[in-house]
PDB file of C-alpha atoms in Angstrom:
ATOM      1  CA  ASP A   1     105.561  77.851  91.293  1.00 36.00           C
ATOM      2  CA  LEU A   2     108.603  75.579  91.121  1.00 35.00           C
ATOM      3  CA  ASP A   3     106.354  72.627  90.245  1.00 37.00           C
ATOM      4  CA  GLU A   4     105.226  74.462  87.143  1.00 37.00           C
ATOM      5  CA  GLY A   5     108.814  75.206  86.149  1.00 35.00           C
ATOM      6  CA  ALA A   6     108.767  78.962  86.675  1.00 34.00           C
ATOM      7  CA  GLU A   7     109.044  81.398  89.523  1.00 38.00           C
ATOM      8  CA  ALA A   8     109.413  85.114  90.221  1.00 35.00           C
ATOM      9  CA  ILE A   9     113.024  85.961  91.035  1.00 36.00           C
ATOM     10  CA  GLU A  10     113.663  89.125  92.949  1.00 39.00           C
ATOM     11  CA  SER A  11     116.571  90.973  91.424  1.00 37.00           C
ATOM     12  CA  PHE A  12     117.981  93.460  93.936  1.00 38.00           C
ATOM     13  CA  THR A  13     120.310  95.058  91.401  1.00 39.00           C
ATOM     14  CA  GLY A  14     119.556  98.664  90.657  1.00 41.00           C
ATOM     15  CA  GLY A  15     117.050  98.794  93.507  1.00 39.00           C
ATOM     16  CA  GLU A  16     114.298  97.250  91.388  1.00 38.00           C
ATOM     17  CA  ILE A  17     112.320  94.037  91.741  1.00 34.00           C
ATOM     18  CA  LEU A  18     112.166  92.222  88.467  1.00 36.00           C
ATOM     19  CA  ALA A  19     109.901  89.213  87.854  1.00 34.00           C
ATOM     20  CA  VAL A  20     111.689  86.858  85.492  1.00 37.00           C
ATOM     21  CA  PRO A  21     110.269  83.524  84.333  1.00 38.00           C
ATOM     22  CA  CYS A  22     112.903  80.816  84.583  1.00 41.00           C
ATOM     23  CA  GLU A  23     113.485  77.112  84.716  1.00 43.00           C
ATOM     24  CA  ALA A  24     113.111  75.302  88.021  1.00 43.00           C
ATOM     25  CA  ASP A  25     116.871  74.669  88.296  1.00 54.00           C
ATOM     26  CA  SER A  26     117.900  78.220  87.314  1.00 74.00           C
ATOM     27  CA  ILE A  27     119.974  79.979  89.989  1.00 79.00           C
ATOM     28  CA  VAL A  28     120.765  83.678  90.156  1.00 84.00           C
ATOM     29  CA  GLU A  29     124.479  83.819  90.972  1.00 89.00           C
ATOM     30  CA  PRO A  30     126.178  86.676  92.836  1.00 92.00           C
ATOM     31  CA  HIS A  31     128.696  88.781  90.957  1.00 92.00           C
ATOM     32  CA  GLU A  32     130.971  91.704  91.725  1.00 92.00           C
ATOM     33  CA  GLY A  33     129.185  95.027  91.324  1.00 92.00           C
ATOM     34  CA  MET A  34     125.769  93.578  92.229  1.00 92.00           C
ATOM     35  CA  GLU A  35     123.833  96.152  94.306  1.00 92.00           C
ATOM     36  CA  PHE A  36     121.315  95.843  97.132  1.00 93.00           C
ATOM     37  CA  GLU A  37     119.119  98.348  98.873  1.00 91.00           C
ATOM     38  CA  SER A  38     120.281  97.227 102.337  1.00 91.00           C
ATOM     39  CA  GLU A  39     122.525  94.798 104.186  1.00 90.00           C
ATOM     40  CA  ASP A  40     119.491  92.651 105.026  1.00 91.00           C
ATOM     41  CA  ALA A  41     118.566  92.473 101.324  1.00 91.00           C
ATOM     42  CA  ALA A  42     122.060  91.165 100.565  1.00 91.00           C
ATOM     43  CA  LYS A  43     121.754  88.581 103.345  1.00 91.00           C
ATOM     44  CA  ILE A  44     118.369  87.405 102.082  1.00 91.00           C
ATOM     45  CA  PHE A  45     119.679  87.096  98.529  1.00 92.00           C
ATOM     46  CA  TYR A  46     122.841  85.176  99.491  1.00 91.00           C
ATOM     47  CA  ASP A  47     120.909  82.949 101.899  1.00 90.00           C
ATOM     48  CA  GLU A  48     118.475  81.984  99.129  1.00 89.00           C
ATOM     49  CA  TYR A  49     121.398  81.404  96.764  1.00 90.00           C
ATOM     50  CA  ALA A  50     123.055  79.193  99.407  1.00 89.00           C
ATOM     51  CA  ARG A  51     119.928  77.089  99.836  1.00 87.00           C
ATOM     52  CA  ARG A  52     119.476  76.583  96.126  1.00 87.00           C
ATOM     53  CA  VAL A  53     123.148  75.704  95.592  1.00 86.00           C
ATOM     54  CA  GLY A  54     123.343  73.417  98.630  1.00 86.00           C
ATOM     55  CA  PHE A  55     125.125  75.039 101.584  1.00 88.00           C
ATOM     56  CA  VAL A  56     124.237  77.011 104.705  1.00 88.00           C
ATOM     57  CA  MET A  57     125.051  80.710 104.869  1.00 89.00           C
ATOM     58  CA  ARG A  58     127.037  82.075 107.788  1.00 88.00           C
ATOM     59  CA  VAL A  59     127.153  85.770 108.716  1.00 89.00           C
ATOM     60  CA  MET A  60     130.827  86.452 109.354  1.00 86.00           C
ATOM     61  CA  SER A  61     133.048  89.420 110.148  1.00 85.00           C
ATOM     62  CA  CYS A  62     132.163  93.058 109.615  1.00 89.00           C
ATOM     63  CA  ARG A  63     133.924  96.429 109.545  1.00 90.00           C
ATOM     64  CA  ARG A  64     132.424  99.292 111.538  1.00 90.00           C
ATOM     65  CA  SER A  65     132.799 103.049 111.436  1.00 86.00           C
ATOM     66  CA  GLU A  66     135.149 104.366 114.114  1.00 87.00           C
ATOM     67  CA  ARG A  67     132.974 107.455 114.395  1.00 87.00           C
ATOM     68  CA  ASP A  68     129.517 106.019 115.077  1.00 87.00           C
ATOM     69  CA  GLY A  69     129.932 102.213 115.041  1.00 86.00           C
ATOM     70  CA  ARG A  70     127.820 101.819 111.903  1.00 86.00           C
ATOM     71  CA  ILE A  71     128.535  98.700 109.800  1.00 89.00           C
ATOM     72  CA  LEU A  72     130.343  99.651 106.583  1.00 91.00           C
ATOM     73  CA  ALA A  73     131.247  96.209 105.198  1.00 93.00           C
ATOM     74  CA  ARG A  74     130.303  92.592 105.844  1.00 92.00           C
ATOM     75  CA  ARG A  75     131.396  89.093 104.840  1.00 92.00           C
ATOM     76  CA  LEU A  76     128.819  86.381 104.204  1.00 93.00           C
ATOM     77  CA  GLY A  77     130.093  82.864 103.692  1.00 90.00           C
ATOM     78  CA  CYS A  78     129.655  79.141 104.083  1.00 90.00           C
ATOM     79  CA  ASN A  79     129.065  77.557 107.489  1.00 86.00           C
ATOM     80  CA  LYS A  80     132.021  75.270 106.812  1.00 84.00           C
ATOM     81  CA  GLU A  81     134.375  78.262 106.736  1.00 83.00           C
ATOM     82  CA  GLY A  82     137.450  78.056 108.993  1.00 73.00           C
ATOM     83  CA  TYR A  83     138.430  75.248 111.338  1.00 72.00           C
ATOM     84  CA  CYS A  84     137.236  74.265 114.807  1.00 66.00           C
ATOM     85  CA  VAL A  85     139.797  74.762 117.581  1.00 62.00           C
ATOM     86  CA  SER A  86     139.606  72.210 120.392  1.00 57.00           C
ATOM     87  CA  ILE A  87     139.166  73.791 123.839  1.00 54.00           C
ATOM     88  CA  ARG A  88     141.373  72.205 126.478  1.00 55.00           C
ATOM     89  CA  GLY A  89     141.338  72.719 130.215  1.00 51.00           C
ATOM     90  CA  LYS A  90     144.185  72.400 132.707  1.00 52.00           C
ATOM     91  CA  PHE A  91     143.860  68.637 132.932  1.00 53.00           C
ATOM     92  CA  GLY A  92     142.791  67.832 129.376  1.00 54.00           C
ATOM     93  CA  PRO A  93     139.748  68.382 127.135  1.00 55.00           C
ATOM     94  CA  VAL A  94     136.832  70.191 128.736  1.00 54.00           C
ATOM     95  CA  ARG A  95     134.355  68.032 126.863  1.00 56.00           C
ATOM     96  CA  LYS A  96     134.333  65.123 124.482  1.00 54.00           C
ATOM     97  CA  PRO A  97     135.460  66.135 121.006  1.00 54.00           C
ATOM     98  CA  ARG A  98     132.709  66.186 118.403  1.00 56.00           C
ATOM     99  CA  PRO A  99     133.069  65.787 114.655  1.00 56.00           C
ATOM    100  CA  SER A 100     134.042  69.158 113.189  1.00 57.00           C
ATOM    101  CA  THR A 101     131.614  70.832 110.777  1.00 67.00           C
ATOM    102  CA  ARG A 102     134.301  73.275 109.633  1.00 72.00           C
ATOM    103  CA  GLU A 103     136.349  72.363 106.589  1.00 73.00           C
ATOM    104  CA  GLY A 104     138.142  75.599 105.766  1.00 82.00           C
ATOM    105  CA  CYS A 105     135.741  76.520 102.968  1.00 89.00           C
ATOM    106  CA  LYS A 106     136.590  79.814 101.251  1.00 88.00           C
ATOM    107  CA  ALA A 107     133.239  80.436  99.528  1.00 90.00           C
ATOM    108  CA  MET A 108     131.933  83.909 100.390  1.00 92.00           C
ATOM    109  CA  ILE A 109     130.775  87.310  99.248  1.00 93.00           C
ATOM    110  CA  HIS A 110     132.062  90.640 100.550  1.00 94.00           C
ATOM    111  CA  ILE A 111     129.532  93.471 100.562  1.00 94.00           C
ATOM    112  CA  LYS A 112     130.325  97.124 101.139  1.00 93.00           C
ATOM    113  CA  PHE A 113     128.231 100.233 101.778  1.00 93.00           C
ATOM    114  CA  ASN A 114     129.028 102.810  99.113  1.00 90.00           C
ATOM    115  CA  LYS A 115     128.458 106.560  98.781  1.00 88.00           C
ATOM    116  CA  SER A 116     125.239 106.063  96.799  1.00 88.00           C
ATOM    117  CA  GLY A 117     123.606 104.494  99.858  1.00 89.00           C
ATOM    118  CA  LYS A 118     123.551 100.964  98.420  1.00 92.00           C
ATOM    119  CA  TRP A 119     125.378  97.768  99.381  1.00 93.00           C
ATOM    120  CA  VAL A 120     127.640  96.402  96.644  1.00 94.00           C
ATOM    121  CA  ILE A 121     129.336  93.017  96.230  1.00 94.00           C
ATOM    122  CA  THR A 122     133.061  93.761  95.982  1.00 94.00           C
ATOM    123  CA  ARG A 123     134.245  90.134  96.001  1.00 93.00           C
ATOM    124  CA  PHE A 124     132.669  86.765  95.229  1.00 93.00           C
ATOM    125  CA  VAL A 125     134.287  83.359  95.832  1.00 92.00           C
ATOM    126  CA  LYS A 126     132.156  80.630  94.290  1.00 89.00           C
ATOM    127  CA  GLU A 127     134.119  77.409  94.841  1.00 90.00           C
ATOM    128  CA  HIS A 128     133.498  75.155  97.864  1.00 90.00           C
ATOM    129  CA  ASN A 129     135.920  72.499  99.069  1.00 86.00           C
ATOM    130  CA  HIS A 130     133.178  70.098 100.189  1.00 86.00           C
ATOM    131  CA  PRO A 131     130.108  68.438  98.662  1.00 86.00           C
ATOM    132  CA  LEU A 132     126.995  70.594  98.320  1.00 83.00           C
ATOM    133  CA  VAL A 133     123.678  69.181  99.494  1.00 80.00           C
ATOM    134  CA  VAL A 134     120.380  70.787  98.502  1.00 71.00           C
ATOM    135  CA  ALA A 135     117.951  70.632 101.420  1.00 60.00           C
ATOM    136  CA  PRO A 136     114.363  69.444 100.869  1.00 58.00           C
ATOM    137  CA  ARG A 137     111.546  71.977 100.848  1.00 56.00           C
ATOM    138  CA  GLU A 138     110.507  71.099 104.427  1.00 49.00           C
ATOM    139  CA  ALA A 139     113.989  71.908 105.711  1.00 49.00           C
ATOM    140  CA  ARG A 140     113.932  75.211 103.828  1.00 53.00           C
ATOM    141  CA  GLN A 141     110.720  76.197 105.528  1.00 52.00           C
ATOM    142  CA  THR A 142     112.308  75.453 108.902  1.00 53.00           C
ATOM    143  CA  MET A 143     115.269  77.626 107.961  1.00 54.00           C
ATOM    144  CA  ASP A 144     112.878  80.393 106.898  1.00 59.00           C
ATOM    145  CA  GLU A 145     111.316  80.357 110.364  1.00 68.00           C
ATOM    146  CA  LYS A 146     114.760  80.396 111.971  1.00 67.00           C
ATOM    147  CA  ASP A 147     115.919  83.296 109.798  1.00 70.00           C
ATOM    148  CA  LYS A 148     112.724  85.198 110.542  1.00 72.00           C
ATOM    149  CA  ARG A 149     113.334  84.775 114.268  1.00 77.00           C
ATOM    150  CA  ILE A 150     116.957  85.907 113.854  1.00 80.00           C
ATOM    151  CA  GLN A 151     115.786  89.016 111.994  1.00 77.00           C
ATOM    152  CA  GLU A 152     113.246  89.756 114.736  1.00 81.00           C
ATOM    153  CA  LEU A 153     115.931  89.426 117.412  1.00 83.00           C
ATOM    154  CA  THR A 154     118.292  91.591 115.354  1.00 82.00           C
ATOM    155  CA  VAL A 155     115.674  94.359 115.123  1.00 82.00           C
ATOM    156  CA  GLU A 156     114.972  94.040 118.849  1.00 85.00           C
ATOM    157  CA  LEU A 157     118.695  94.257 119.647  1.00 86.00           C
ATOM    158  CA  ARG A 158     119.034  97.316 117.417  1.00 84.00           C
ATOM    159  CA  ASN A 159     116.133  98.990 119.240  1.00 85.00           C
ATOM    160  CA  LYS A 160     117.684  98.139 122.609  1.00 87.00           C
ATOM    161  CA  LYS A 161     120.969  99.689 121.508  1.00 87.00           C
ATOM    162  CA  ARG A 162     119.173 102.868 120.439  1.00 86.00           C
ATOM    163  CA  LEU A 163     117.357 102.964 123.792  1.00 88.00           C
ATOM    164  CA  CYS A 164     120.641 102.517 125.652  1.00 89.00           C
ATOM    165  CA  ALA A 165     122.163 105.328 123.596  1.00 87.00           C
ATOM    166  CA  ALA A 166     119.238 107.591 124.512  1.00 88.00           C
ATOM    167  CA  TYR A 167     119.625 106.710 128.209  1.00 90.00           C
ATOM    168  CA  GLN A 168     123.355 107.384 127.955  1.00 89.00           C
ATOM    169  CA  GLU A 169     122.682 110.796 126.459  1.00 89.00           C
ATOM    170  CA  GLN A 170     120.160 111.637 129.187  1.00 91.00           C
ATOM    171  CA  LEU A 171     122.560 110.445 131.887  1.00 91.00           C
ATOM    172  CA  THR A 172     125.361 112.567 130.427  1.00 90.00           C
ATOM    173  CA  ALA A 173     123.093 115.641 130.405  1.00 90.00           C
ATOM    174  CA  PHE A 174     122.037 114.961 134.018  1.00 91.00           C
ATOM    175  CA  MET A 175     125.644 114.562 135.140  1.00 91.00           C
ATOM    176  CA  LYS A 176     126.477 117.862 133.443  1.00 90.00           C
ATOM    177  CA  ILE A 177     123.679 119.588 135.377  1.00 92.00           C
ATOM    178  CA  VAL A 178     124.886 118.033 138.637  1.00 91.00           C
ATOM    179  CA  GLU A 179     128.437 119.154 137.884  1.00 90.00           C
ATOM    180  CA  GLU A 180     127.313 122.726 137.186  1.00 90.00           C
ATOM    181  CA  HIS A 181     125.240 122.769 140.392  1.00 89.00           C
ATOM    182  CA  SER A 182     128.196 121.394 142.338  1.00 89.00           C
ATOM    183  CA  ASN A 183     130.464 124.104 140.947  1.00 89.00           C
ATOM    184  CA  GLN A 184     127.975 126.819 141.922  1.00 90.00           C
ATOM    185  CA  LEU A 185     127.647 125.337 145.418  1.00 91.00           C
ATOM    186  CA  SER A 186     131.423 125.223 145.765  1.00 89.00           C
ATOM    187  CA  LYS A 187     131.633 128.894 144.813  1.00 89.00           C
ATOM    188  CA  LYS A 188     129.013 129.792 147.434  1.00 89.00           C
ATOM    189  CA  VAL A 189     130.840 127.787 150.099  1.00 90.00           C
ATOM    190  CA  GLN A 190     134.104 129.484 149.145  1.00 89.00           C
ATOM    191  CA  ASN A 191     132.440 132.905 149.447  1.00 88.00           C
ATOM    192  CA  VAL A 192     131.209 132.013 152.938  1.00 88.00           C
ATOM    193  CA  VAL A 193     134.701 130.872 153.933  1.00 87.00           C
ATOM    194  CA  ASN A 194     136.212 134.085 152.576  1.00 87.00           C
ATOM    195  CA  ASN A 195     133.651 136.176 154.473  1.00 85.00           C
ATOM    196  CA  LEU A 196     134.463 134.304 157.691  1.00 84.00           C
ATOM    197  CA  LYS A 197     138.188 134.898 157.207  1.00 83.00           C
ATOM    198  CA  GLU A 198     137.549 138.567 156.573  1.00 82.00           C
ATOM    199  CA  TYR A 199     135.413 138.812 159.691  1.00 79.00           C
ATOM    200  CA  GLU A 200     138.090 137.060 161.767  1.00 79.00           C
ATOM    201  CA  SER A 201     140.666 139.547 160.541  1.00 79.00           C
ATOM    202  CA  ILE A 202     138.603 142.596 161.628  1.00 78.00           C
ATOM    203  CA  GLU A 203     137.095 141.029 164.765  1.00 73.00           C
ATOM    204  CA  PRO A 204     139.827 142.411 167.115  1.00 76.00           C
ATOM    205  CA  GLN A 205     139.232 145.929 165.826  1.00 75.00           C
ATOM    206  CA  LEU A 206     135.481 145.607 166.418  1.00 69.00           C
ATOM    207  CA  LEU A 207     136.099 144.448 169.985  1.00 73.00           C
ATOM    208  CA  GLN A 208     138.408 147.381 170.685  1.00 73.00           C
ATOM    209  CA  GLN A 209     135.827 149.812 169.395  1.00 70.00           C
ATOM    210  CA  ARG A 210     133.333 148.421 171.917  1.00 64.00           C
TER     211      ARG A 210
END
């Protein structure tokens, strides 16, 4: 319990969970070479680190496999990363400009899927260019609920994608069957046409014989 000055910290390095007693203000900091069992484990770790340090994590760009679309690398950073670009219509701003929450912050970690099957931090930028504000415990609980909902939606989306892939495979197989049937039907029609042409060519001879 934080009130008692100690807590169990989950260390994802090496694929083990290690309970370490620590001071209430102790923070486990990311570092290059740190390993995680999955991308979600890395997100959970960096999100907790962000809350304890005083910023909000943002899931940023990723690199996918050209072969199967699987995510191979991901950037996790601060929600103040980048700059807001004002959207303008033909006759001026589409809506009233709001104060920008982006400040071009460079803080981030880059995680990569390696051959061992683990996710590894390959780059860590610690410094922020804005003040850090630690949220109260009530706000953290709200964020926990939000993150839980995001994870649920992510799992649901992943399942939908798998279902769509299965439907696509079934549709491809069905189209192949239809194509084969169409080819066979075309051959039969062509045989009938050839037989008719052959009959037309010998029809005069048959009439003479009568």
